JSON list of N, CA and C in Angstrom, two decimals:
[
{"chain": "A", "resi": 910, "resn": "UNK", "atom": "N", "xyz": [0.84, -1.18, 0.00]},
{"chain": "A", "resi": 910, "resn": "UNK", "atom": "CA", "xyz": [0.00, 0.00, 0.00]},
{"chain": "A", "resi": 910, "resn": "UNK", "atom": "C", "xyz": [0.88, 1.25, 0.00]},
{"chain": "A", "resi": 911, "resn": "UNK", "atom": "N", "xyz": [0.24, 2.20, -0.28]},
{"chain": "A", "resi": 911, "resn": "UNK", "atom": "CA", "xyz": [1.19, 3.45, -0.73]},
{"chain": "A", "resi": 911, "resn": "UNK", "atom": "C", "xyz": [1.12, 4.04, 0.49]},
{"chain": "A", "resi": 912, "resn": "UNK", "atom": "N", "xyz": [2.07, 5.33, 0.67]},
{"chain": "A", "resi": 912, "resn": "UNK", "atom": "CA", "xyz": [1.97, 6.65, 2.56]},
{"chain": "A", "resi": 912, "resn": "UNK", "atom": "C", "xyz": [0.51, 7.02, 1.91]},
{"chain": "A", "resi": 913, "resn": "UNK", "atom": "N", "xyz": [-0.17, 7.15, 1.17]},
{"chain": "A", "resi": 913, "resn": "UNK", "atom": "CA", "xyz": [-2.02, 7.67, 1.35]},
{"chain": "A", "resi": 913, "resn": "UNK", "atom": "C", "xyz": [-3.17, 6.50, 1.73]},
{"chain": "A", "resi": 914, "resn": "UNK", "atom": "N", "xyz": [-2.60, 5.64, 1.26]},
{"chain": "A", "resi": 914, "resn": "UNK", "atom": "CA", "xyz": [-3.18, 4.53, 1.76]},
{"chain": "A", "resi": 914, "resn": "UNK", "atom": "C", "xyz": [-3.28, 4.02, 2.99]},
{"chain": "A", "resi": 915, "resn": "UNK", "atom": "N", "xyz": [-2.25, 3.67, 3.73]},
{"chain": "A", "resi": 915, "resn": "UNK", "atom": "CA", "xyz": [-1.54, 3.77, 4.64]},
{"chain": "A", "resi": 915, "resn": "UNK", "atom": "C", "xyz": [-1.98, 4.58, 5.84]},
{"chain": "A", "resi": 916, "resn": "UNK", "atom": "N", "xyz": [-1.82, 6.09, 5.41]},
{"chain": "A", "resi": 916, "resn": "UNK", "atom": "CA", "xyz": [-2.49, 7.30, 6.21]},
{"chain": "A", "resi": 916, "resn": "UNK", "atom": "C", "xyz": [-4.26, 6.76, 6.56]},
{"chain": "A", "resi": 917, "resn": "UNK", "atom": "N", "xyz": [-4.53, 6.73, 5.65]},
{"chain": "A", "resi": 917, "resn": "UNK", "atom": "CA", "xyz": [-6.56, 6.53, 5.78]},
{"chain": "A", "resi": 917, "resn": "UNK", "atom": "C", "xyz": [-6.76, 5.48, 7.22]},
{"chain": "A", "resi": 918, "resn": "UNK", "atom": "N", "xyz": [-5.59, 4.41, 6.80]},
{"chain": "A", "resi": 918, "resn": "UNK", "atom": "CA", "xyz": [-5.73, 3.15, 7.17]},
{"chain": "A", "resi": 918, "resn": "UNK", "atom": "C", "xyz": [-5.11, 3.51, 8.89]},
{"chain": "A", "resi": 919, "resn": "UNK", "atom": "N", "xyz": [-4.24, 4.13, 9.11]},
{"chain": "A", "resi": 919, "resn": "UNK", "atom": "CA", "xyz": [-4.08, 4.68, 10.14]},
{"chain": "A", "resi": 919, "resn": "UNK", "atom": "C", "xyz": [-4.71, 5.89, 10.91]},
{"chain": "A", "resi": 920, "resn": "UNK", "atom": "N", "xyz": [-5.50, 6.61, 10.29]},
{"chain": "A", "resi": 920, "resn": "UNK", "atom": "CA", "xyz": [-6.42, 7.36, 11.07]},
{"chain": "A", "resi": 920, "resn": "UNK", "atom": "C", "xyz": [-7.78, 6.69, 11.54]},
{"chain": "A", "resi": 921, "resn": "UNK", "atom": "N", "xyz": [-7.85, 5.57, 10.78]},
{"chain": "A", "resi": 921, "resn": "UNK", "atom": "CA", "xyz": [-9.00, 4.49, 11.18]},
{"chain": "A", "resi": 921, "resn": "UNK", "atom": "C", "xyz": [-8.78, 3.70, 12.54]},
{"chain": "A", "resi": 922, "resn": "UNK", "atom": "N", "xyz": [-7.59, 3.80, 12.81]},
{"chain": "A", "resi": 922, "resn": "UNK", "atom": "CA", "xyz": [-7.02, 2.62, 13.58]},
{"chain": "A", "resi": 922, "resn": "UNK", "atom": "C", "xyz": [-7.03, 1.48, 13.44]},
{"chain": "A", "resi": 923, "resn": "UNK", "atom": "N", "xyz": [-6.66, 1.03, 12.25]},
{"chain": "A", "resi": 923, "resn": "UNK", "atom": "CA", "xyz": [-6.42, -0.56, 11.43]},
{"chain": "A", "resi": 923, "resn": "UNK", "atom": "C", "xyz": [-5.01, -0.56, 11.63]},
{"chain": "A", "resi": 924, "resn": "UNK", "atom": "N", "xyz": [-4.13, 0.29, 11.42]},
{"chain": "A", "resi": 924, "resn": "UNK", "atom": "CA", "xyz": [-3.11, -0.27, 12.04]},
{"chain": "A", "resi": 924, "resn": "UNK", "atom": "C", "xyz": [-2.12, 0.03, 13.31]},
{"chain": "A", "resi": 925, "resn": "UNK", "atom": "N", "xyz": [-1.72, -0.75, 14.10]},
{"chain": "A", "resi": 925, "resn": "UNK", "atom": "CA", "xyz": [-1.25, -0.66, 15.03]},
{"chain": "A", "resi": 925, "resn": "UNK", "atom": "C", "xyz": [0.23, -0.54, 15.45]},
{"chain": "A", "resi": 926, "resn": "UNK", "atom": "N", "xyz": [1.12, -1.58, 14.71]},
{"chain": "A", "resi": 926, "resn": "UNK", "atom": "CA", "xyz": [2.42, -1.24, 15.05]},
{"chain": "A", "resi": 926, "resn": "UNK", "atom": "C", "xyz": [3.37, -0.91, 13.47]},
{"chain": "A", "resi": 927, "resn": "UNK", "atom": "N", "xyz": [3.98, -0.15, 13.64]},
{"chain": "A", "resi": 927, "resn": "UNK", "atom": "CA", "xyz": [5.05, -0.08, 12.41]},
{"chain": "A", "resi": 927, "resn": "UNK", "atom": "C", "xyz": [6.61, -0.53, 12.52]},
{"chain": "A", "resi": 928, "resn": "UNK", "atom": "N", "xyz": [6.68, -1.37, 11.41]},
{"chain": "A", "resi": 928, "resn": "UNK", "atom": "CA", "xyz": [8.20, -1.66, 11.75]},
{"chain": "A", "resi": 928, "resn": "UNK", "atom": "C", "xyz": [9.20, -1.89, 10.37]},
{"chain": "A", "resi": 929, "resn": "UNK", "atom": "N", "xyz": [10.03, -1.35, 10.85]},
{"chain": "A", "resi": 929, "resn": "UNK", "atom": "CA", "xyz": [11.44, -1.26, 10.16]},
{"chain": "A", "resi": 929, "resn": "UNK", "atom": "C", "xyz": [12.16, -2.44, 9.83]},
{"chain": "A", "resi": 930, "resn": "UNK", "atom": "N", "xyz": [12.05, -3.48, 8.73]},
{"chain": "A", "resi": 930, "resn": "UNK", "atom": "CA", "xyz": [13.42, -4.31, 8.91]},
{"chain": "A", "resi": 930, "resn": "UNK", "atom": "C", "xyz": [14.36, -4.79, 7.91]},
{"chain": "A", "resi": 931, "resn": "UNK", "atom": "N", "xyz": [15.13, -5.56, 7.38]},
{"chain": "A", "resi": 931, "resn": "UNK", "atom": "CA", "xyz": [16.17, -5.42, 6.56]},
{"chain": "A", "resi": 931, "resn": "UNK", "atom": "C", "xyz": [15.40, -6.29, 5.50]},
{"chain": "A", "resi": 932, "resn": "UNK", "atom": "N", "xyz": [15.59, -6.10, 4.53]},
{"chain": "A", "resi": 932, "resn": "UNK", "atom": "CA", "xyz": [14.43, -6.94, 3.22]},
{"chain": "A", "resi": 932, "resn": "UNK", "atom": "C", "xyz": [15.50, -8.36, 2.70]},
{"chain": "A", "resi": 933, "resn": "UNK", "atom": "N", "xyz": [14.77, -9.01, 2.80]},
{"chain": "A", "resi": 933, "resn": "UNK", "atom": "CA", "xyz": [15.17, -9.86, 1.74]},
{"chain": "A", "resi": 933, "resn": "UNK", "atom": "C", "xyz": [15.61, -10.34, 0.58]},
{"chain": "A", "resi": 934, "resn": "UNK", "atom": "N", "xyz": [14.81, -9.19, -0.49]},
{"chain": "A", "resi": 934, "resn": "UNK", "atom": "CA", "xyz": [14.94, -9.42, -2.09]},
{"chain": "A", "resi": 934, "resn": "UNK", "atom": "C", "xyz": [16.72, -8.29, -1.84]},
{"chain": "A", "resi": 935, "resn": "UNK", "atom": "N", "xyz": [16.37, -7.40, -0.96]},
{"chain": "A", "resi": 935, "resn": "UNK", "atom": "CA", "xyz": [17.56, -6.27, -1.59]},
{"chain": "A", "resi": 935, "resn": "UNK", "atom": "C", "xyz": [18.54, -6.09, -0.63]},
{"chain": "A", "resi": 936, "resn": "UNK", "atom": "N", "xyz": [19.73, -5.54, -1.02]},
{"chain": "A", "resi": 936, "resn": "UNK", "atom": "CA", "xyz": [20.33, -4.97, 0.30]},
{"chain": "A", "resi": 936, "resn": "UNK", "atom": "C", "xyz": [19.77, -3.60, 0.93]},
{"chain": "A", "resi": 937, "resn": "UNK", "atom": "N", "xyz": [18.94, -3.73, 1.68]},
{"chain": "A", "resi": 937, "resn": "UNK", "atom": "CA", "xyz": [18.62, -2.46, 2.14]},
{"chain": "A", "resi": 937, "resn": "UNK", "atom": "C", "xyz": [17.23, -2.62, 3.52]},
{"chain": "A", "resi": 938, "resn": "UNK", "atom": "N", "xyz": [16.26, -1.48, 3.86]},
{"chain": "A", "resi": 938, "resn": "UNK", "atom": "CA", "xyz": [15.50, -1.73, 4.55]},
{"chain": "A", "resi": 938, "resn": "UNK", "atom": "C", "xyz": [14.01, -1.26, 4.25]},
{"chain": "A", "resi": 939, "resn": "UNK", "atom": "N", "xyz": [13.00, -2.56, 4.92]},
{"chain": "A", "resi": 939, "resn": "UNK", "atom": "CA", "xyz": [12.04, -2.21, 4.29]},
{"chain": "A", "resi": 939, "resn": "UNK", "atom": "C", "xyz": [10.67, -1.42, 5.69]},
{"chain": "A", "resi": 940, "resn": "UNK", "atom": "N", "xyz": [9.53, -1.13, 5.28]},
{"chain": "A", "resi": 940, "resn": "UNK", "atom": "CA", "xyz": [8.85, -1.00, 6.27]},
{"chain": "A", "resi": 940, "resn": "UNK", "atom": "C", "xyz": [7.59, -1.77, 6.15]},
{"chain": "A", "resi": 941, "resn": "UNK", "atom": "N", "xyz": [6.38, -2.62, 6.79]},
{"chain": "A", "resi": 941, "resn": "UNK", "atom": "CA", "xyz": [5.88, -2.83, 6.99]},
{"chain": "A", "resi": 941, "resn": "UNK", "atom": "C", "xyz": [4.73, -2.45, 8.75]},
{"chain": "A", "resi": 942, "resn": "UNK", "atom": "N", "xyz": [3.70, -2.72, 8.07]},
{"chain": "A", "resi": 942, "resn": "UNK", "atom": "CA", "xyz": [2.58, -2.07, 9.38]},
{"chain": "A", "resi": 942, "resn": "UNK", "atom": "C", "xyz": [1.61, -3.30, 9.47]},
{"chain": "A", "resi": 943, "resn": "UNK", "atom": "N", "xyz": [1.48, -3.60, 10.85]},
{"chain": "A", "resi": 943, "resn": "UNK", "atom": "CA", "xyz": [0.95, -4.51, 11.63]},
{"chain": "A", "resi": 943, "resn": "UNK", "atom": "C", "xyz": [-0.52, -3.94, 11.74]},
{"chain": "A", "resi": 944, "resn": "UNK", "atom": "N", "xyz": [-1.21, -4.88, 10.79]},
{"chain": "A", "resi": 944, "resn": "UNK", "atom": "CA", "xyz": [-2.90, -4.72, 10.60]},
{"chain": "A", "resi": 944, "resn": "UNK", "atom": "C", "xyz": [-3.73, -5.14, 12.51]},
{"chain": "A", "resi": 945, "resn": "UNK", "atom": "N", "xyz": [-4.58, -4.57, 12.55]},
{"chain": "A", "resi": 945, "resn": "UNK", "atom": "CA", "xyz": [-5.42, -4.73, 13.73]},
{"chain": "A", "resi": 945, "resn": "UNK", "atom": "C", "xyz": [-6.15, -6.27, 14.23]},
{"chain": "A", "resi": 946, "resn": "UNK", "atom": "N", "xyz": [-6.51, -6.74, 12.81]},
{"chain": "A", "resi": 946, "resn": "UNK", "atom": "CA", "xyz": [-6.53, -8.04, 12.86]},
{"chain": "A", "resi": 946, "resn": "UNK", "atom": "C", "xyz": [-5.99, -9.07, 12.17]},
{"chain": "A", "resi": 947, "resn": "UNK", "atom": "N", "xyz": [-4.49, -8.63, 12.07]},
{"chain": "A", "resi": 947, "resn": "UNK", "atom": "CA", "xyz": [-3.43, -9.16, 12.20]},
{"chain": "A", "resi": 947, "resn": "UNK", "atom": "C", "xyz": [-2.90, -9.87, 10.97]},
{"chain": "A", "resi": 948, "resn": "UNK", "atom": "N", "xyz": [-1.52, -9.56, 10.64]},
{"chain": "A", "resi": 948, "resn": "UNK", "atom": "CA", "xyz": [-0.91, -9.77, 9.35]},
{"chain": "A", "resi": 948, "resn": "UNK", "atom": "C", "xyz": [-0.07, -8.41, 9.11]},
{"chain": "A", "resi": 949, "resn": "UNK", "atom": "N", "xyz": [0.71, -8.69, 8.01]},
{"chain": "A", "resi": 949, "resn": "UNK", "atom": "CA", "xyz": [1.41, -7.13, 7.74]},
{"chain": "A", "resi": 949, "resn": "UNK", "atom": "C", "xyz": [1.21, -6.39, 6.48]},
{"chain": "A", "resi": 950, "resn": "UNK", "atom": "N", "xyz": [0.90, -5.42, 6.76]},
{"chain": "A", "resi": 950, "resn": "UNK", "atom": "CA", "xyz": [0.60, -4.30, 5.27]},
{"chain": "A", "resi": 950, "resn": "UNK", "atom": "C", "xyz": [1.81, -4.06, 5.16]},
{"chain": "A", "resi": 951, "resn": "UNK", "atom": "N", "xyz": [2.82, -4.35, 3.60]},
{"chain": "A", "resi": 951, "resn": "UNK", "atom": "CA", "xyz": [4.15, -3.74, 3.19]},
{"chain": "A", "resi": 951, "resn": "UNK", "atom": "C", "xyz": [3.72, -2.28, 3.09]},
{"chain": "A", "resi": 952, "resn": "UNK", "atom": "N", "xyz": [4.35, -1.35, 2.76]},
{"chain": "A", "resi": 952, "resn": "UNK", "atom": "CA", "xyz": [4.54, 0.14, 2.19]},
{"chain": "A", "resi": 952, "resn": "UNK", "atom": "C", "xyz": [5.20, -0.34, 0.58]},
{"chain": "A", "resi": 953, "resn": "UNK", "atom": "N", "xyz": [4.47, -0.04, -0.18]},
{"chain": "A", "resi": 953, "resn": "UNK", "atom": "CA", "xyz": [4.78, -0.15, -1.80]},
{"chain": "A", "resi": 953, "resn": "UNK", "atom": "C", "xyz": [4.66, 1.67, -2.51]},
{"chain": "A", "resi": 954, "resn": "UNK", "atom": "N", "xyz": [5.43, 1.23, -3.59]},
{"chain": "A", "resi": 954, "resn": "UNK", "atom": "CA", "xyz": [4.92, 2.58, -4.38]},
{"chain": "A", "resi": 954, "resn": "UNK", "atom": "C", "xyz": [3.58, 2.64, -5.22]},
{"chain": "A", "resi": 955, "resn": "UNK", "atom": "N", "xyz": [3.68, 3.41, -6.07]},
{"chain": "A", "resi": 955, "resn": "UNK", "atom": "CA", "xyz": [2.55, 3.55, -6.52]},
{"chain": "A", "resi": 955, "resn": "UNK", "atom": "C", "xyz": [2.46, 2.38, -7.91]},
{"chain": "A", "resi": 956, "resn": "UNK", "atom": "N", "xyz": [3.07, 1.53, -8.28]},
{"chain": "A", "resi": 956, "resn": "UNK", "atom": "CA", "xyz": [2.98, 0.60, -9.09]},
{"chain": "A", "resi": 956, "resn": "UNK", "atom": "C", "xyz": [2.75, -0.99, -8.29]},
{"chain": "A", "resi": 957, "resn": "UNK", "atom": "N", "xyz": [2.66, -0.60, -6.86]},
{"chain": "A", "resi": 957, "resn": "UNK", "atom": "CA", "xyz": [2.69, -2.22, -5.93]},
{"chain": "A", "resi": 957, "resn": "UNK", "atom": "C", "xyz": [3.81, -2.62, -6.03]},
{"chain": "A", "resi": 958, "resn": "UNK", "atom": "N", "xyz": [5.24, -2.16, -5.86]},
{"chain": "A", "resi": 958, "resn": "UNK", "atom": "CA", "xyz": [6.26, -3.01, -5.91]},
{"chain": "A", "resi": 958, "resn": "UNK", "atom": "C", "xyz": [6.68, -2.54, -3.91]},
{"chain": "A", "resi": 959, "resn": "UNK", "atom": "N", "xyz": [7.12, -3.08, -3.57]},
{"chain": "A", "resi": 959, "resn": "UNK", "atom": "CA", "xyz": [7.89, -2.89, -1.78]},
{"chain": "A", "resi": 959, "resn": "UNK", "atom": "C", "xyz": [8.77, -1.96, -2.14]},
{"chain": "A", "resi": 960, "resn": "UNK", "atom": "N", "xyz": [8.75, -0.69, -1.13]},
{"chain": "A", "resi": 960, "resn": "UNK", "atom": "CA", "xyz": [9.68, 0.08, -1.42]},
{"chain": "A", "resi": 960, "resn": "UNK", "atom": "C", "xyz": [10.56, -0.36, -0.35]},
{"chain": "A", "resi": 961, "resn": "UNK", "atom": "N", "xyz": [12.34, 0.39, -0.80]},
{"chain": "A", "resi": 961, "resn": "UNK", "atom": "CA", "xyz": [13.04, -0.18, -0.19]},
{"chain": "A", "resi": 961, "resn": "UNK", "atom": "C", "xyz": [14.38, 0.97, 0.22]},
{"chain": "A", "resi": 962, "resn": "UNK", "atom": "N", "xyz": [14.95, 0.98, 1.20]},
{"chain": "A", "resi": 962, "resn": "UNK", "atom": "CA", "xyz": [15.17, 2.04, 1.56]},
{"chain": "A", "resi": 962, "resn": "UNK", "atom": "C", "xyz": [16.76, 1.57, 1.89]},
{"chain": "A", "resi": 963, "resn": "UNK", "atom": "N", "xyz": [17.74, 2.49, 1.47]},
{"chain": "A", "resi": 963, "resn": "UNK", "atom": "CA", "xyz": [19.17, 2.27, 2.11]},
{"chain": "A", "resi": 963, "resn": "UNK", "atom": "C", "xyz": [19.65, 2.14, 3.16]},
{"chain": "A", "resi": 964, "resn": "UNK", "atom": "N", "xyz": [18.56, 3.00, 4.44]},
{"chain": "A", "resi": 964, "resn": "UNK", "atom": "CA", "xyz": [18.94, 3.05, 5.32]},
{"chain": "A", "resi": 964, "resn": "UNK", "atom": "C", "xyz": [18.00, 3.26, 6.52]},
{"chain": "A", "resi": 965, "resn": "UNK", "atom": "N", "xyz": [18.26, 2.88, 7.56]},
{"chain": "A", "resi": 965, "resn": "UNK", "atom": "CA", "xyz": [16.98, 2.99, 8.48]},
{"chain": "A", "resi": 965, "resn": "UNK", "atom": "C", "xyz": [16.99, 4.15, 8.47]},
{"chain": "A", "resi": 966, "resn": "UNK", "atom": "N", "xyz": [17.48, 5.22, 8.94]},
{"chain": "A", "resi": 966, "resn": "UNK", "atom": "CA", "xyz": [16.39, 7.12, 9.21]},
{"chain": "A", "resi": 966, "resn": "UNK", "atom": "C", "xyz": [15.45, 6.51, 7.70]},
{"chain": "A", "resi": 967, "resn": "UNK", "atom": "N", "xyz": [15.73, 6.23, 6.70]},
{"chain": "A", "resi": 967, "resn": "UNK", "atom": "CA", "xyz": [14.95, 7.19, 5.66]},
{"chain": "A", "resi": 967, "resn": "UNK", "atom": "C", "xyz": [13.86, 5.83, 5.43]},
{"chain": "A", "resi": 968, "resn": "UNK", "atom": "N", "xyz": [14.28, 4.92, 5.78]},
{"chain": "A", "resi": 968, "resn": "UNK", "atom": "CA", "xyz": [12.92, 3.78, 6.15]},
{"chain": "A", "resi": 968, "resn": "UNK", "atom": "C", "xyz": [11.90, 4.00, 7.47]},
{"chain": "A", "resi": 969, "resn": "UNK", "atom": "N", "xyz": [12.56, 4.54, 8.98]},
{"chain": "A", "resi": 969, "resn": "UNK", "atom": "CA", "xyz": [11.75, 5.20, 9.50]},
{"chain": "A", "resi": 969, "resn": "UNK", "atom": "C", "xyz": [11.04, 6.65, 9.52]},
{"chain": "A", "resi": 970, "resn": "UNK", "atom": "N", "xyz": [11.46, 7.56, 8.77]},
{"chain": "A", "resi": 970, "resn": "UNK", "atom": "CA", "xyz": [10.94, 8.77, 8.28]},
{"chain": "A", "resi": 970, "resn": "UNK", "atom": "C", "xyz": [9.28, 8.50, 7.74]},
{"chain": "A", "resi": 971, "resn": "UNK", "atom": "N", "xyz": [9.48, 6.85, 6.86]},
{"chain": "A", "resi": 971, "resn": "UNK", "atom": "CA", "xyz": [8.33, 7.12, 5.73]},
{"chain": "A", "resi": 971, "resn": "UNK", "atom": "C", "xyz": [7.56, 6.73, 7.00]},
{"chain": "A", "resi": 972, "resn": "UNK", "atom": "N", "xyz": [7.50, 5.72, 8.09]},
{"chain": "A", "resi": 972, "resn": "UNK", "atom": "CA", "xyz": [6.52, 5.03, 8.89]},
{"chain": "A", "resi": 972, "resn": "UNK", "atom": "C", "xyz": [6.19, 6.28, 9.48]},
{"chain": "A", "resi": 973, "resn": "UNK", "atom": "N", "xyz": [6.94, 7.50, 9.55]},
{"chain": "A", "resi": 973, "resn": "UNK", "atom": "CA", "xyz": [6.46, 8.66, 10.88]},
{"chain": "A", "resi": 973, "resn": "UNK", "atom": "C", "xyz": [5.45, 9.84, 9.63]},
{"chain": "A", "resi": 974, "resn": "UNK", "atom": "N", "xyz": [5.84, 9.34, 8.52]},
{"chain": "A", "resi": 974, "resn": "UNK", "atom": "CA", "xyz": [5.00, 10.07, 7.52]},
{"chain": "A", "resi": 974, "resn": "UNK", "atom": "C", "xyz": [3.68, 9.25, 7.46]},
{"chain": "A", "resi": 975, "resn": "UNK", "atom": "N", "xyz": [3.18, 8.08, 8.06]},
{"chain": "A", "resi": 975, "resn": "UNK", "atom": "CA", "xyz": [2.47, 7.38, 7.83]},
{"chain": "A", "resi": 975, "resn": "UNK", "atom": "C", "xyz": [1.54, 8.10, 9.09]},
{"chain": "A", "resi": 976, "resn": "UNK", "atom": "N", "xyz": [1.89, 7.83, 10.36]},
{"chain": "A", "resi": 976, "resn": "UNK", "atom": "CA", "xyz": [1.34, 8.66, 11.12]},
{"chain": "A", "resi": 976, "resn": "UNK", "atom": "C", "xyz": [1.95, 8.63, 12.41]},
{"chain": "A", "resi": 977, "resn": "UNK", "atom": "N", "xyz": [2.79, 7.52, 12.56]},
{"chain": "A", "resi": 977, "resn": "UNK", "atom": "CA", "xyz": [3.15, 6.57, 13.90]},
{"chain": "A", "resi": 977, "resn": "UNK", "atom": "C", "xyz": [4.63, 7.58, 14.64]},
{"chain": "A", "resi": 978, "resn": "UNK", "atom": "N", "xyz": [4.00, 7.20, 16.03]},
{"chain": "A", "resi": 978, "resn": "UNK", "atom": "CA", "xyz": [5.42, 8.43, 16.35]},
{"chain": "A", "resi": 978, "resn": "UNK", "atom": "C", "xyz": [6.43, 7.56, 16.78]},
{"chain": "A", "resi": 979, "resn": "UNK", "atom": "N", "xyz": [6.18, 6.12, 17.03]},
{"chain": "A", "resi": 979, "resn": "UNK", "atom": "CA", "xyz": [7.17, 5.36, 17.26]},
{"chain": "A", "resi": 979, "resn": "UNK", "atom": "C", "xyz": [6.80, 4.12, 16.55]},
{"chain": "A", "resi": 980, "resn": "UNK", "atom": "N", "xyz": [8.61, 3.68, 16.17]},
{"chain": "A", "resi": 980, "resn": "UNK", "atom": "CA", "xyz": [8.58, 2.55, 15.13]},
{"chain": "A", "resi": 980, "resn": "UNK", "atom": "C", "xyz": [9.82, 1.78, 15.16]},
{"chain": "A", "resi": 981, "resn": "UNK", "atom": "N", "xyz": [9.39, 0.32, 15.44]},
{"chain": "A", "resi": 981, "resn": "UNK", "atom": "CA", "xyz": [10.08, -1.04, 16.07]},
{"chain": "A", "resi": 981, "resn": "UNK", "atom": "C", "xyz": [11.10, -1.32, 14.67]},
{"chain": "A", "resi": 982, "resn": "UNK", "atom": "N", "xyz": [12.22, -1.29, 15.20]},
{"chain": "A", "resi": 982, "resn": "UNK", "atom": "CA", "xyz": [13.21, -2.18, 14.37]},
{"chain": "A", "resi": 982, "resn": "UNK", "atom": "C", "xyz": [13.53, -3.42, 14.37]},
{"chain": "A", "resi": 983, "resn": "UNK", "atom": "N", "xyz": [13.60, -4.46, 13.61]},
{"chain": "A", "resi": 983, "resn": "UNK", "atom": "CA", "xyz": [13.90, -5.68, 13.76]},
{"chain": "A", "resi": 983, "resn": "UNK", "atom": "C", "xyz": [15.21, -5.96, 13.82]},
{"chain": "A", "resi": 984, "resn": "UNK", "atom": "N", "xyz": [15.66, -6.54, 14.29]},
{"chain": "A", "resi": 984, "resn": "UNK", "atom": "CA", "xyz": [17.76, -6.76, 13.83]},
{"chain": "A", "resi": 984, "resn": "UNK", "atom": "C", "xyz": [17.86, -7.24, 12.83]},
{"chain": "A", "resi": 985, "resn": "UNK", "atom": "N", "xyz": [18.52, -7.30, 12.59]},
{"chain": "A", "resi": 985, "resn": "UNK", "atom": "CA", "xyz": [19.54, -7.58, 10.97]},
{"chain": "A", "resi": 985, "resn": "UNK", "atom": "C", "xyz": [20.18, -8.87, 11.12]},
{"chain": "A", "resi": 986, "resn": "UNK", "atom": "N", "xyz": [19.52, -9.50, 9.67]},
{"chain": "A", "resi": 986, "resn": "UNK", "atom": "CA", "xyz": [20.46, -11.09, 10.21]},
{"chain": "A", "resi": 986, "resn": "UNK", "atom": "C", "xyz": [21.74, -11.14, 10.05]}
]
């Protein structure tokens, strides 16, 4: 889902936790948001692909653009 999507979905209170963690497909970091009844919404662009970020500030920036003032990092394998 895209930061407008995302936003709606968080002023609703559908989602609850946001988190930061290192992606799989890429070297880099991704964000995902923890649905209310449970599962994870990725953050994609506007074509549905996972966006993916170099670095945590600018992977947690987008979750605080989402709405969340705090946001869980996972460790790095």
């Amino acid at each position: 889902m895209t930061i407008d999507e995302l936003q709606r979905l968080y002023l609703t209170s559908d989602l609850v936790e946001a988190v930061v963690e290192p992606s799989i497909q890429t070297n880099g970091w991704i964000v995902e948001f923890r649905h209310r009844r449970g599962g994870l919404v990725p953050l994609t662009d506007h074509t549905g692909s996972e966006k993916c970020y170099q670095d945590v500030d600018s992977a947690t920036e987008s979750a605080f653009e989402v709405g969340f003032h705090q946001v869980r990092i996972a460790d790095a394998f």
